[in-house]
XYZ file of C-alpha atoms in Angstrom:
420
model
C 90.263 143.342 12.627
C 91.735 146.478 11.068
C 89.927 147.357 7.830
C 90.726 149.827 5.066
C 90.094 150.399 1.350
C 92.793 151.410 -1.138
C 92.999 152.071 -4.844
C 96.094 149.906 -5.421
C 97.702 147.365 -3.098
C 101.244 146.207 -3.886
C 102.403 142.946 -2.299
C 106.182 143.078 -1.919
C 108.599 145.978 -1.424
C 111.547 144.874 -3.525
C 112.589 146.951 -6.551
C 109.507 145.809 -8.498
C 107.079 146.633 -5.695
C 108.617 150.044 -5.056
C 108.633 150.953 -8.768
C 105.050 149.733 -9.257
C 103.766 151.677 -6.241
C 105.460 154.913 -7.313
C 104.121 154.468 -10.840
C 100.572 153.808 -9.610
C 100.694 157.078 -7.677
C 102.061 158.929 -10.705
C 99.217 157.598 -12.836
C 96.270 158.716 -10.753
C 95.848 156.231 -7.905
C 94.967 158.230 -4.782
C 95.635 155.659 -2.084
C 98.416 153.122 -2.603
C 99.712 150.680 0.008
C 102.815 148.460 -0.025
C 102.670 145.311 2.109
C 105.871 143.440 2.948
C 106.790 140.754 5.483
C 110.301 142.143 6.001
C 111.277 144.875 8.457
C 112.982 146.848 5.649
C 112.187 148.043 2.132
C 114.123 147.112 -0.990
C 113.960 143.319 -0.935
C 117.373 141.806 -1.645
C 118.924 145.106 -2.789
C 120.398 146.121 0.611
C 122.742 143.101 0.531
C 123.897 143.743 -3.069
C 126.742 146.142 -2.321
C 128.363 145.809 -5.759
C 127.673 148.507 -8.338
C 126.077 148.279 -11.781
C 122.503 148.995 -10.752
C 120.584 151.716 -12.580
C 122.909 152.175 -15.543
C 120.253 151.493 -18.199
C 117.604 153.429 -16.310
C 119.502 156.508 -15.131
C 122.929 156.371 -16.795
C 124.511 156.268 -13.325
C 126.030 153.136 -11.790
C 124.732 152.596 -8.254
C 125.089 149.950 -5.573
C 122.037 147.941 -4.571
C 121.386 150.006 -1.400
C 121.721 153.244 -3.378
C 119.281 152.031 -6.006
C 116.793 150.938 -3.345
C 117.079 154.273 -1.551
C 116.203 156.108 -4.771
C 112.835 154.345 -4.928
C 112.244 154.414 -1.165
C 112.526 158.196 -1.258
C 110.175 158.232 -4.232
C 107.391 156.285 -2.510
C 107.827 158.363 0.653
C 107.571 161.576 -1.376
C 104.364 160.338 -3.009
C 102.816 159.450 0.334
C 102.536 155.716 -0.316
C 101.396 153.840 2.796
C 103.840 151.119 3.870
C 102.996 148.112 6.028
C 106.262 146.438 7.037
C 106.555 143.211 9.034
C 103.146 142.355 7.619
C 102.430 138.918 6.173
C 99.790 138.540 3.478
C 97.903 135.344 4.220
C 95.587 135.376 1.223
C 93.597 137.433 -1.238
C 90.522 136.526 -3.276
C 88.901 137.299 -6.625
C 87.113 140.267 -5.054
C 90.581 141.691 -4.301
C 90.186 141.487 -0.547
C 93.570 140.967 1.125
C 93.943 139.358 4.546
C 97.255 140.122 6.255
C 98.649 139.932 9.774
C 101.244 141.839 11.790
C 101.954 142.784 15.415
C 98.880 145.010 15.494
C 96.598 142.145 14.504
C 94.615 141.046 11.470
C 94.213 143.397 8.510
C 91.461 143.339 5.884
C 92.378 145.475 2.885
C 89.868 146.010 0.068
C 91.813 146.938 -3.051
C 90.630 148.384 -6.332
C 93.520 146.528 -7.948
C 96.447 144.422 -6.740
C 100.038 144.269 -7.988
C 101.908 141.066 -7.195
C 105.626 141.754 -6.607
C 106.673 138.979 -4.220
C 110.027 138.314 -5.884
C 111.637 134.874 -5.912
C 113.502 132.393 -3.734
C 116.639 130.326 -4.265
C 116.684 126.646 -5.091
C 118.298 124.378 -2.486
C 120.176 121.056 -2.746
C 116.840 119.265 -2.368
C 115.493 120.863 -5.556
C 118.198 119.011 -7.513
C 118.529 116.028 -5.156
C 122.286 116.098 -4.466
C 123.167 112.910 -2.540
C 125.450 112.715 0.469
C 125.764 113.760 4.087
C 124.037 116.690 5.767
C 126.866 118.650 7.408
C 126.993 122.358 8.186
C 128.749 124.611 5.697
C 126.168 124.412 2.884
C 124.494 127.703 1.938
C 122.604 129.207 -0.947
C 124.591 131.974 -2.617
C 122.120 134.651 -1.505
C 122.320 133.597 2.140
C 126.129 133.690 1.989
C 125.912 137.151 0.425
C 123.748 138.360 3.309
C 126.154 136.865 5.867
C 129.128 138.761 4.437
C 127.566 142.043 3.333
C 125.015 142.579 6.101
C 126.308 140.698 9.121
C 130.104 140.609 8.598
C 130.166 136.805 8.910
C 132.467 134.705 6.717
C 130.735 131.496 5.538
C 134.013 129.581 5.143
C 137.616 129.477 3.998
C 137.759 126.858 1.216
C 134.730 127.199 -1.023
C 133.166 125.333 -3.935
C 130.225 126.890 -5.776
C 127.649 124.753 -7.564
C 125.880 126.589 -10.363
C 127.058 129.566 -12.391
C 124.082 131.855 -11.829
C 124.849 135.555 -11.437
C 124.674 135.594 -7.630
C 127.045 132.620 -7.480
C 129.503 134.321 -9.826
C 129.378 137.567 -7.861
C 129.902 135.644 -4.620
C 132.963 133.896 -6.065
C 134.567 137.305 -6.495
C 133.298 138.575 -3.139
C 134.736 135.597 -1.267
C 138.041 136.040 -3.090
C 138.111 139.681 -1.953
C 137.645 138.580 1.658
C 140.476 136.056 1.547
C 138.645 132.781 0.947
C 140.103 130.176 -1.375
C 137.490 129.709 -4.097
C 138.296 126.286 -5.507
C 135.967 126.460 -8.481
C 132.487 126.950 -9.892
C 130.788 123.738 -11.029
C 128.184 124.002 -13.814
C 125.928 121.214 -15.092
C 125.419 122.898 -18.477
C 128.015 123.212 -21.271
C 127.930 126.998 -20.802
C 127.739 129.423 -17.868
C 124.171 130.259 -16.873
C 125.034 133.771 -15.677
C 125.728 136.889 -17.712
C 128.926 136.756 -19.767
C 130.263 139.929 -18.185
C 130.012 138.304 -14.752
C 131.964 135.268 -15.954
C 134.758 137.565 -17.120
C 134.712 140.011 -14.202
C 134.133 137.492 -11.404
C 135.917 134.329 -12.554
C 138.392 135.011 -15.373
C 139.812 138.149 -13.764
C 140.549 136.223 -10.553
C 141.693 132.902 -12.029
C 138.766 131.012 -10.525
C 138.204 127.767 -12.480
C 134.840 127.006 -14.115
C 134.016 123.312 -14.522
C 131.445 123.074 -17.317
C 129.515 119.831 -17.948
C 130.105 118.854 -14.317
C 127.933 118.349 -11.260
C 128.350 117.353 -7.622
C 127.684 113.662 -7.060
C 128.485 113.457 -3.349
C 128.633 115.700 -0.290
C 130.796 114.379 2.549
C 131.338 115.498 6.114
C 130.359 114.790 9.700
C 129.692 117.986 11.657
C 131.200 120.314 9.027
C 131.556 119.838 5.281
C 134.838 118.080 4.488
C 134.702 117.512 0.724
C 132.538 117.278 -2.372
C 132.900 114.920 -5.320
C 132.319 116.365 -8.790
C 131.750 114.282 -11.920
C 131.507 115.040 -15.609
C 128.224 114.608 -17.481
C 127.736 113.629 -21.115
C 125.551 115.225 -23.788
C 122.538 113.387 -22.350
C 123.240 114.800 -18.871
C 124.275 111.384 -17.545
C 127.196 110.934 -15.154
C 130.326 109.627 -16.909
C 131.825 106.813 -14.773
C 135.480 107.266 -13.913
C 135.412 111.091 -14.047
C 134.934 111.541 -10.286
C 137.131 114.134 -8.602
C 137.178 114.810 -4.858
C 137.689 118.408 -3.724
C 138.456 119.104 -0.080
C 136.470 122.104 1.145
C 134.628 123.433 4.188
C 131.912 125.398 2.373
C 129.536 124.760 -0.520
C 127.503 127.573 -2.061
C 124.493 126.728 -4.205
C 123.633 128.981 -7.133
C 121.068 126.728 -8.782
C 118.575 129.263 -10.037
C 115.547 131.083 -8.679
C 111.913 130.131 -8.190
C 109.273 132.888 -8.577
C 107.356 133.246 -5.302
C 103.739 132.481 -6.188
C 102.068 130.526 -3.384
C 99.655 133.417 -2.896
C 98.945 133.519 -6.628
C 98.243 129.788 -6.808
C 95.977 129.845 -3.766
C 93.977 132.668 -5.352
C 93.449 130.570 -8.480
C 95.714 132.555 -10.803
C 96.933 130.641 -13.864
C 100.678 129.893 -13.663
C 103.067 129.331 -16.575
C 104.817 125.967 -16.080
C 108.048 127.254 -17.688
C 108.500 130.679 -16.060
C 106.906 129.695 -12.761
C 105.075 133.053 -12.811
C 101.519 134.105 -13.637
C 100.215 133.998 -17.191
C 99.693 137.641 -18.198
C 98.568 139.887 -21.044
C 100.657 142.696 -22.521
C 99.200 144.928 -19.786
C 100.580 142.670 -17.019
C 97.054 141.481 -16.181
C 96.854 138.005 -14.670
C 93.958 135.599 -15.174
C 92.286 137.124 -12.098
C 90.438 140.345 -12.881
C 92.139 143.404 -11.413
C 95.298 141.560 -10.361
C 98.608 142.408 -12.043
C 102.074 140.835 -11.728
C 105.611 142.179 -12.155
C 109.207 141.618 -11.123
C 110.798 138.293 -10.332
C 107.524 136.674 -9.262
C 106.508 137.029 -12.931
C 109.792 135.922 -14.515
C 113.398 136.027 -13.367
C 115.032 139.139 -14.812
C 118.675 139.751 -15.782
C 118.973 143.274 -14.413
C 117.065 145.450 -11.986
C 116.761 148.168 -14.642
C 114.656 146.054 -17.004
C 112.669 144.765 -14.034
C 111.881 148.322 -12.912
C 110.862 149.407 -16.417
C 108.263 146.631 -16.522
C 107.151 147.156 -12.912
C 106.373 150.781 -13.707
C 104.143 149.611 -16.549
C 102.363 147.184 -14.222
C 101.777 149.970 -11.678
C 100.428 152.246 -14.407
C 98.008 149.588 -15.656
C 96.875 148.836 -12.097
C 96.094 152.521 -11.516
C 94.295 152.824 -14.847
C 92.273 149.681 -14.116
C 91.020 151.225 -10.885
C 89.988 154.423 -12.666
C 88.356 152.629 -15.629
C 86.618 150.097 -13.378
C 84.684 152.918 -11.753
C 83.241 153.760 -15.172
C 82.610 150.368 -16.774
C 82.377 146.676 -15.934
C 83.469 145.452 -19.376
C 86.688 143.473 -19.784
C 88.271 141.641 -22.702
C 87.819 137.868 -22.470
C 89.253 136.858 -25.848
C 92.999 136.680 -26.433
C 95.654 136.064 -29.039
C 97.709 133.151 -27.725
C 101.481 133.791 -27.641
C 103.612 130.655 -28.069
C 107.382 129.967 -28.188
C 108.702 128.491 -31.446
C 112.120 127.179 -32.545
C 114.940 127.761 -30.024
C 112.695 129.838 -27.717
C 112.245 128.621 -24.135
C 109.410 130.957 -23.182
C 107.696 134.239 -24.097
C 106.047 136.809 -21.822
C 103.275 137.931 -22.120
C 101.520 134.686 -22.941
C 98.385 136.483 -24.156
C 97.522 139.627 -26.106
C 94.085 141.234 -25.801
C 94.393 144.321 -28.011
C 95.825 145.643 -31.258
C 98.701 148.109 -31.354
C 102.314 148.091 -30.215
C 103.278 145.531 -27.573
C 106.590 144.373 -26.132
C 107.578 140.723 -25.814
C 110.335 139.340 -23.579
C 111.827 135.919 -24.205
C 114.813 133.663 -23.622
C 116.586 131.274 -25.947
C 116.907 127.579 -25.121
C 120.684 127.616 -25.650
C 123.533 129.907 -26.761
C 123.255 130.689 -30.459
C 125.247 132.698 -32.964
C 123.955 135.145 -35.534
C 120.298 134.476 -36.365
C 116.935 136.109 -36.908
C 114.010 136.580 -34.575
C 110.733 135.992 -36.375
C 107.238 136.745 -35.136
C 104.228 135.408 -37.019
C 100.521 136.026 -36.486
C 98.594 133.031 -37.798
C 101.535 132.196 -40.104
C 101.781 135.772 -41.420
C 105.200 137.258 -40.631
C 105.027 140.610 -38.830
C 108.612 140.819 -37.470
C 111.890 139.597 -38.955
C 114.932 141.058 -37.233
C 118.590 140.048 -37.172
C 120.291 139.332 -33.852
C 124.068 139.079 -33.628
C 124.117 136.711 -30.656
C 121.751 135.235 -28.064
C 122.261 133.451 -24.745
C 119.759 132.030 -22.207
C 121.175 134.377 -19.560
C 120.296 137.437 -21.642
C 116.638 138.381 -21.894
C 115.542 139.418 -25.392
C 113.040 142.249 -25.808
C 111.219 142.866 -29.064
C 108.518 145.397 -29.997
C 105.696 143.977 -32.102
C 102.894 145.841 -33.876
C 99.628 143.889 -33.698
C 97.499 144.962 -36.692
C 94.012 146.345 -36.134
C 91.691 143.350 -35.915
C 88.801 141.783 -34.098
C 90.212 139.214 -31.701
C 88.206 136.003 -31.821
C 90.367 133.937 -29.487
C 91.547 131.607 -32.253
C 94.650 133.594 -33.240
C 98.217 132.523 -32.445
C 101.315 134.700 -32.209
C 104.469 132.583 -32.568
C 108.002 133.740 -31.725
C 111.014 131.803 -33.000
C 114.767 132.127 -33.400
C 116.043 130.777 -36.714
C 119.313 130.898 -38.630
C 117.626 131.904 -41.884
């Protein structure tokens, strides 16, 4: 067994892992290691050849590979150790990581751990689409990798189920490559991806969007031959008589993302049932002492820029934890509970353990017009701000000043979106 001790161990080398590792180094961590099961760094970024990355962070629009390279060069410059093709099997509350690669078993004792495992795509079995099991059915991310990395066309006549951002981007990409994109089918009454992607990827290329529809049958022997779409009512029930058969050879699934947290669950970390990610404090601390979480394993982000901003904070807190832990064993065990109120699906962080300025991120339950975001601490209003427009696809960020107080553990911070 190969053994080593590090100040900060980062699990995952996507944009969140790279940003967290670089930040940990910048904030005083001497020895930082990144562990990733892939043979490359950057996570999904190398297959995202469209631009738009880095605009909020740097003011320059980059492609995914360019954005990844920026951070890869950063971690190399800082001397961050990288273990590629290395699978983390488990870690425990003492922050001992067991991993395996071609060289054998690794035992890594970490002062602190940053979880940055990213997320995975939902498949047809997550939504139980009935029908045959022919070839020609792919998740949108897999189809993106086929085209952009391996120069393989998934198909010629394509239907896309789900209007997530990757699905929208792939509709445009397939159109560029000569495929006939027959339509994007969305279960909800609104597109689940960013509005700009609906305009730039569907409207600009006359690709139809079927809202309030879903696929009720998949048909084909060896290869996909057709799908049947049906309309749903306000109660999400299939409306009889609205069936429509579309001949196609390819179906792409853009059904949403699931934060990758099997390691977190096995370690006993508390998971939020709505986000699918760890429950954290404003310092990105999970329920396991010395373990922090960031990126899409925490919550699914809109843009890589916002993700990187938060990952840098997580890396900073992980480095500071290591330094402080050498001096004291004390840790805060009492929290202010953060809860979603009217029209709010979820709020991160779910706990606050200190006074001062904090930042909350949240999503609305549905598209809403002009309204106000209100934050109350034990029914006392501390934020009341007007928002012109909100949409579930757009993450909302709000800064909140927690007044100086002794936290007893009985306090509640509520966040709501109201039209008054």
